[in-house]
Coordinates of C-alpha atoms (C1' of nucleotides) in Angstrom, one line a residue:
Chain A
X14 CA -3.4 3.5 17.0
X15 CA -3.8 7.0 15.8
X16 CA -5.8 7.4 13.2
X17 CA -6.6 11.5 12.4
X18 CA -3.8 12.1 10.0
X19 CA -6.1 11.3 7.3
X20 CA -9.1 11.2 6.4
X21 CA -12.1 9.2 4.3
X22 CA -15.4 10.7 4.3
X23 CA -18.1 9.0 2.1
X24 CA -20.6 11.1 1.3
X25 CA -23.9 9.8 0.5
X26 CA -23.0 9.5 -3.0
X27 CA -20.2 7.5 -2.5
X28 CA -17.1 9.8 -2.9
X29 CA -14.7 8.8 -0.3
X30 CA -12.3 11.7 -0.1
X31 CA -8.6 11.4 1.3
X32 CA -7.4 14.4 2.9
X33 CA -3.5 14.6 3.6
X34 CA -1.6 16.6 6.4
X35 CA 0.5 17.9 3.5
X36 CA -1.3 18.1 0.6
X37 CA 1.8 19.6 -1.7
X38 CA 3.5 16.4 -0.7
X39 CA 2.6 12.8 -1.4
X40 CA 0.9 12.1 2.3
X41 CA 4.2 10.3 3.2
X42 CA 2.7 7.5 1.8
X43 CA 5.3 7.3 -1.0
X44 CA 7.7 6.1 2.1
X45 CA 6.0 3.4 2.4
X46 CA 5.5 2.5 -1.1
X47 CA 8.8 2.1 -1.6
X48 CA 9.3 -0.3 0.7
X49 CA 6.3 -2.1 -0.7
X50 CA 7.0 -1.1 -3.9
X51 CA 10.2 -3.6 -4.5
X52 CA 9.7 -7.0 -5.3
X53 CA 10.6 -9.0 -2.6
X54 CA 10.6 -6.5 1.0
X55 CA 7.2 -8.0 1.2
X56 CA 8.2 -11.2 1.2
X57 CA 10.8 -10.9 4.0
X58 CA 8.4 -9.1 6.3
X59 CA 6.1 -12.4 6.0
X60 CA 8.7 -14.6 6.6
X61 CA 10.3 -13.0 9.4
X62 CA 6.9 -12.0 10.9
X63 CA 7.0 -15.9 12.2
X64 CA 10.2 -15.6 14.0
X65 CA 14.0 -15.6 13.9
X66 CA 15.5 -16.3 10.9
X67 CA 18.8 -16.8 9.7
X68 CA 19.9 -15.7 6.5
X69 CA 19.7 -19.1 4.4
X70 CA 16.6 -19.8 5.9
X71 CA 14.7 -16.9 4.6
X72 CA 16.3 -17.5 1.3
X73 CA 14.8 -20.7 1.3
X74 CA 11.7 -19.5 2.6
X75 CA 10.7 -17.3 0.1
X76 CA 8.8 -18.6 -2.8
X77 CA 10.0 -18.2 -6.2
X78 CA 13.6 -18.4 -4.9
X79 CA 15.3 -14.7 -4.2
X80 CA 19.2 -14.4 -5.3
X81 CA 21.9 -13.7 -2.7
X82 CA 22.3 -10.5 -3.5
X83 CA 18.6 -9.4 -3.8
X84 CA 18.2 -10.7 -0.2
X85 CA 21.0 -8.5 0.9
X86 CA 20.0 -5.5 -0.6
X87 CA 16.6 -6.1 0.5
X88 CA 16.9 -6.8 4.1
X89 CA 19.8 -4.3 4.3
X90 CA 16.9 -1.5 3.3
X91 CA 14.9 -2.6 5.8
X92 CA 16.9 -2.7 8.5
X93 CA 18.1 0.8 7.9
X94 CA 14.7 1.8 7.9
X95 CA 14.2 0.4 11.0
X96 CA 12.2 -2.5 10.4
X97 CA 14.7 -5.2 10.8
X98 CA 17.3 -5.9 13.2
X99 CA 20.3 -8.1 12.0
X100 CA 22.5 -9.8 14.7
X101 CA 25.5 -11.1 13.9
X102 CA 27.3 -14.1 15.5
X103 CA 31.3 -13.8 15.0
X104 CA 31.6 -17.6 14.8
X105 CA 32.8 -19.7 11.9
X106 CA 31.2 -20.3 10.1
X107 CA 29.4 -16.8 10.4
X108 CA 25.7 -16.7 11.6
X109 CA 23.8 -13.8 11.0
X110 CA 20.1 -13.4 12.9
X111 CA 17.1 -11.6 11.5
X112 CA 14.3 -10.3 13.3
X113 CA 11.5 -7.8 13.0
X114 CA 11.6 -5.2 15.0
X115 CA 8.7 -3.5 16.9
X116 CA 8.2 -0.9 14.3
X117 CA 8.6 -4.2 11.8
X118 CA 6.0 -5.6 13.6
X119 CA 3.3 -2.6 13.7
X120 CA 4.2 -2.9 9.8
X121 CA 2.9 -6.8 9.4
X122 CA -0.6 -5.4 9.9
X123 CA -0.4 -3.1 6.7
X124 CA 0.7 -6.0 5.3
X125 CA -2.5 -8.4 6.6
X126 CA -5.0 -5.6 5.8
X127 CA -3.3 -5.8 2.0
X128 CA -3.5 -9.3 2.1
X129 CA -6.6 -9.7 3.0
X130 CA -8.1 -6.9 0.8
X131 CA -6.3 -8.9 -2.1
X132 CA -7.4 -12.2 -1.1
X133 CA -11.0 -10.4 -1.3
X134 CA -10.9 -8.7 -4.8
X135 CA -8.8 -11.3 -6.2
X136 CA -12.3 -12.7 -8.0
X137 CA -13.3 -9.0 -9.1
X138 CA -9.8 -8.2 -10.5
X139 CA -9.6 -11.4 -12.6
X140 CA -12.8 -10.8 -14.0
X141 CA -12.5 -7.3 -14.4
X142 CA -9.8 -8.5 -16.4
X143 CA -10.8 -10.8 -18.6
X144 CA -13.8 -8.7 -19.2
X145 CA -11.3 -5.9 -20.0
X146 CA -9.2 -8.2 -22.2
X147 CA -12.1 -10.1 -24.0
X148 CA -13.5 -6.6 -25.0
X149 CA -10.5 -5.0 -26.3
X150 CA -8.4 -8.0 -28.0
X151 CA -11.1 -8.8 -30.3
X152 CA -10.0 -6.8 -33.7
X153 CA -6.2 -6.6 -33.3
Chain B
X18 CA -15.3 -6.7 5.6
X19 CA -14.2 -9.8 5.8
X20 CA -11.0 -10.3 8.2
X21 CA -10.8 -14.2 8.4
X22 CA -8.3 -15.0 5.4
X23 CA -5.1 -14.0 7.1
X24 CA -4.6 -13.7 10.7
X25 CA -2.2 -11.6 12.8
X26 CA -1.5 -12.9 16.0
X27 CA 0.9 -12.0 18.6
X28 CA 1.8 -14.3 21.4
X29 CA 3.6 -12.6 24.9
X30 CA 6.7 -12.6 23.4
X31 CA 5.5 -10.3 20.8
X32 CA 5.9 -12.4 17.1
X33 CA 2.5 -11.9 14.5
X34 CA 2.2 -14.1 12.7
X35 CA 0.7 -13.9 9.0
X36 CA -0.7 -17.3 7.8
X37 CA -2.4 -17.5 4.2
X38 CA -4.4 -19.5 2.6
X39 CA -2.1 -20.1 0.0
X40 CA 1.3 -20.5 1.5
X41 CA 3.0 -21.5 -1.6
X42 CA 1.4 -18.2 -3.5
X43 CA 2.3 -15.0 -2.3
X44 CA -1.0 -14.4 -0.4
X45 CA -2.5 -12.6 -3.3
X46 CA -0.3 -9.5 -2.2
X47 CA 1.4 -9.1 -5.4
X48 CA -1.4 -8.6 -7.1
X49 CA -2.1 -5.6 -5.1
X50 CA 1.5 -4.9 -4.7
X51 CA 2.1 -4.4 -8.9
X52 CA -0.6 -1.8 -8.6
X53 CA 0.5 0.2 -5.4
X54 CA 4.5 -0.3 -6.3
X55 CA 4.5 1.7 -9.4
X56 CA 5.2 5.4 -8.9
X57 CA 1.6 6.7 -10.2
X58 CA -1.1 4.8 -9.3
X59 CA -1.8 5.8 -5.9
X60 CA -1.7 9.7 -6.7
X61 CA -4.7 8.9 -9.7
X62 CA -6.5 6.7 -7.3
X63 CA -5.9 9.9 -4.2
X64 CA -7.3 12.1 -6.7
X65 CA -9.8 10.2 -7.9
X66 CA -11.2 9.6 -4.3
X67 CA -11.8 13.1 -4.4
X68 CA -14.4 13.0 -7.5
X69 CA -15.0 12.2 -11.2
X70 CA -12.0 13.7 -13.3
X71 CA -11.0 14.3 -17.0
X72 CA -7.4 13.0 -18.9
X73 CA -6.4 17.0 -18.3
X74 CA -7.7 17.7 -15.0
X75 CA -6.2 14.4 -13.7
X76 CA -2.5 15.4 -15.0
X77 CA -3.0 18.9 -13.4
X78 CA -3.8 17.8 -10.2
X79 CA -1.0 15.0 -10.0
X80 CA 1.9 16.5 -7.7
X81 CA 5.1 16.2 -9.4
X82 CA 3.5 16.6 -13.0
X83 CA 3.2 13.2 -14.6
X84 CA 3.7 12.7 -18.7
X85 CA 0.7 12.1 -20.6
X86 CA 1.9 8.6 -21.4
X87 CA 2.5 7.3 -17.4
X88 CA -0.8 9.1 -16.5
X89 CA -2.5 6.9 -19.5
X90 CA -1.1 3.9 -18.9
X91 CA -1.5 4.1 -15.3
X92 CA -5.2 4.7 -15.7
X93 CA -5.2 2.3 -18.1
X94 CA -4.3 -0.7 -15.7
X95 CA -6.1 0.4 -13.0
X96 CA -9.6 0.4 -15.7
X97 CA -8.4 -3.0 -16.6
X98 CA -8.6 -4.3 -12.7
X99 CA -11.4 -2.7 -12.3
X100 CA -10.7 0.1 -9.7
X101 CA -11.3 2.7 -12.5
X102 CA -14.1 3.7 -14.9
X103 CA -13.5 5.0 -17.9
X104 CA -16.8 7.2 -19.6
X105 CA -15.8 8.5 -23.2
X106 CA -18.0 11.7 -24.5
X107 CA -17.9 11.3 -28.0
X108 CA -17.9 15.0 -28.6
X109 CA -15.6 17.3 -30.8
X110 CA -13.1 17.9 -29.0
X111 CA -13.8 14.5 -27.1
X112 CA -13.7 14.1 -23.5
X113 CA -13.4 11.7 -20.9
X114 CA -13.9 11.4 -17.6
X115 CA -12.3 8.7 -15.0
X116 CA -14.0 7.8 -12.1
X117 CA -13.4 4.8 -8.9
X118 CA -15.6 1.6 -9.1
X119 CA -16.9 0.8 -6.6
X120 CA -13.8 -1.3 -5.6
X121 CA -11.8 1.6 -6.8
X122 CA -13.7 3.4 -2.9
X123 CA -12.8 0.3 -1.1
X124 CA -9.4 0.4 -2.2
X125 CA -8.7 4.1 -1.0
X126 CA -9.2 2.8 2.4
X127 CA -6.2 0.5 2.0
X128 CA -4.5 3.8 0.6
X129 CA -5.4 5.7 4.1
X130 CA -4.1 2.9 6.0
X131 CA -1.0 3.4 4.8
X132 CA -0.6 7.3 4.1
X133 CA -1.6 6.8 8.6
X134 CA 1.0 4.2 9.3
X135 CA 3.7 6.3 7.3
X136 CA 2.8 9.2 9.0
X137 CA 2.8 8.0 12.2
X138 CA 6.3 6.2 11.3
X139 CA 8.2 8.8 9.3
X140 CA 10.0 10.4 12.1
X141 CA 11.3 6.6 13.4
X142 CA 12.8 5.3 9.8
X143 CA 14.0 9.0 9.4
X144 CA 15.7 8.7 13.2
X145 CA 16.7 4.8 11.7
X146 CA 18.2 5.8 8.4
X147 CA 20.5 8.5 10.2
X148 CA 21.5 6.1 12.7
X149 CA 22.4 3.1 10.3
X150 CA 23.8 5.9 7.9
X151 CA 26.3 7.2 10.5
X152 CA 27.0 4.1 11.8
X153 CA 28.3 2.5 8.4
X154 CA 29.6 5.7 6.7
X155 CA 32.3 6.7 9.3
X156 CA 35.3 5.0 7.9
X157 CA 34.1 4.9 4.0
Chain C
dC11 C1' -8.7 17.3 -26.1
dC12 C1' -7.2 12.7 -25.5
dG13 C1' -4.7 9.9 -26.5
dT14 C1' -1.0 6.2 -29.2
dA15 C1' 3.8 5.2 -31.0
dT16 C1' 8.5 5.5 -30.8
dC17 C1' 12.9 6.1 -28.9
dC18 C1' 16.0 6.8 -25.0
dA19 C1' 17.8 6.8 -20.1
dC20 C1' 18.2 4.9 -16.0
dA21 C1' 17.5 1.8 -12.2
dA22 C1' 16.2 -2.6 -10.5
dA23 C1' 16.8 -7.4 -10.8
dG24 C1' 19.1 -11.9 -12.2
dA25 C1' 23.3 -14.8 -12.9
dT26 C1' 27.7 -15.9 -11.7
dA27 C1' 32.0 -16.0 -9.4
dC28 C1' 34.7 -15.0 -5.6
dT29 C1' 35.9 -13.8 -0.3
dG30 C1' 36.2 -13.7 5.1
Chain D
dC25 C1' 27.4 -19.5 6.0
dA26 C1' 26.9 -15.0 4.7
dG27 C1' 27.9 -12.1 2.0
dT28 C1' 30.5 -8.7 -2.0
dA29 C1' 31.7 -7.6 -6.9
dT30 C1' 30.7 -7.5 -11.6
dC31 C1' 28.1 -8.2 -15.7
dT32 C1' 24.0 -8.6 -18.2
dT33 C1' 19.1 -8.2 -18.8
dT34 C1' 14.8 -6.4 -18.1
dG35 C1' 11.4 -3.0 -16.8
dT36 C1' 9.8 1.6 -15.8
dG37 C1' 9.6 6.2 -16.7
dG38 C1' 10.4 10.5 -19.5
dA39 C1' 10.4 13.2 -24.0
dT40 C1' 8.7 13.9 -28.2
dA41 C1' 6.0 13.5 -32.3
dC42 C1' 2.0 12.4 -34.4
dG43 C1' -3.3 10.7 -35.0
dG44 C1' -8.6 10.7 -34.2

DNA sequence: CCGTATCCACAAAGATACTG
DNA sequence: CAGTATCTTTGTGGATACGG
């Protein structure tokens, strides 16, 4: 894995500093975000992360229930950025494969590391929360 | 860190797998996921990494010159999860400064992680996006 | 200087119906 | 089964004006 594109230095008062390749620009990380950004390209990636999965399948899969067409749209952006492959079976009825691919992959460990850092702060974040909440809702 | 709450694992043929702790929620990502989707956050929490900011410096510094509202609400959310401090001066004219919690630092790594991985990818979903783009738009 | 309040524009997302 | 087309609804962001 590469790593020197960017940079966090924590100095010894604690100010981590990100340094970008092109500072003018957003670090590239705004590619990224939005694919992360929309509500459900998440989703997929977990879902297909454990295999093959047909169309139906993944619609089924994924909690909260995702609409036809947001599944389209959705997996179509990721597989023209690469991170899906969709095989299609000419058969009748049609059948229609969908698979990470190797870039896809690589991308499920973003996707751990935000998991697991959520997972983490989840406690702090509610709490941080409430304390927010409790502090300013008093005299409205 | 702590690394045990989701696991990646790849067998030969090459499949991670993500497993959560709670299937039926969305690991926890989303909660992450509403702060690093919309368009702003990540650029105040970039230049926050860098050091303790005002309202005005903040704005300045943020590439693409965000309105005074976004940049307040922004940093508003991201004081109420607790990644940002908020320190009010009550002075004439006032001032404020922002600052990252100490979660706030932890969180930039997440950030580097993926300003790396979309480095490292950009020239792949660019190469993907002109492929799938030529592909489909011939006979349009 | 540091906001809040209001209005507006646009894009994303949901529901539904229809097709190969 | 796997979509596409269309309509409606919602949410996010920008501009502006005003307040402490």
């Amino acid at each position: 894995m590469s790593a020197g594109h960017t940079a966090v230095t924590t100095p010894a008062a604690g100010e981590p500093v990100i340094t970008c390749e092109t500072p003018q620009d957003e670090c590239g990380v705004r590619d990224v975000l939005d694919r992360l950004g929309d509500k459900w390209s998440v989703y997929v990636v977990v879902e297909l992360a454990a295999g093959v999965l047909r169309f139906k399948e993944l619609q089924r899969r994924i909690h909260g229930g995702i609409s036809q067409r947001m599944l389209t749209v959705t997996v179509r952006r990721l597989e023209r950025d690469g991170l899906v492959k969709r095989t299609v079976y000419p058969t009748i009825p049609p059948q229609v494969e969908y698979e990470l691919t190797e870039m896809g992959h690589s991308f499920t460990h973003l996707v751990k590391a935000l998991a697991d850092w959520s997972i983490d702060h989840r406690p702090a974040i509610a709490a941080a929360r409430a304390d927010y909440d409790s502090a300013q809702g008093v005299d409205v």
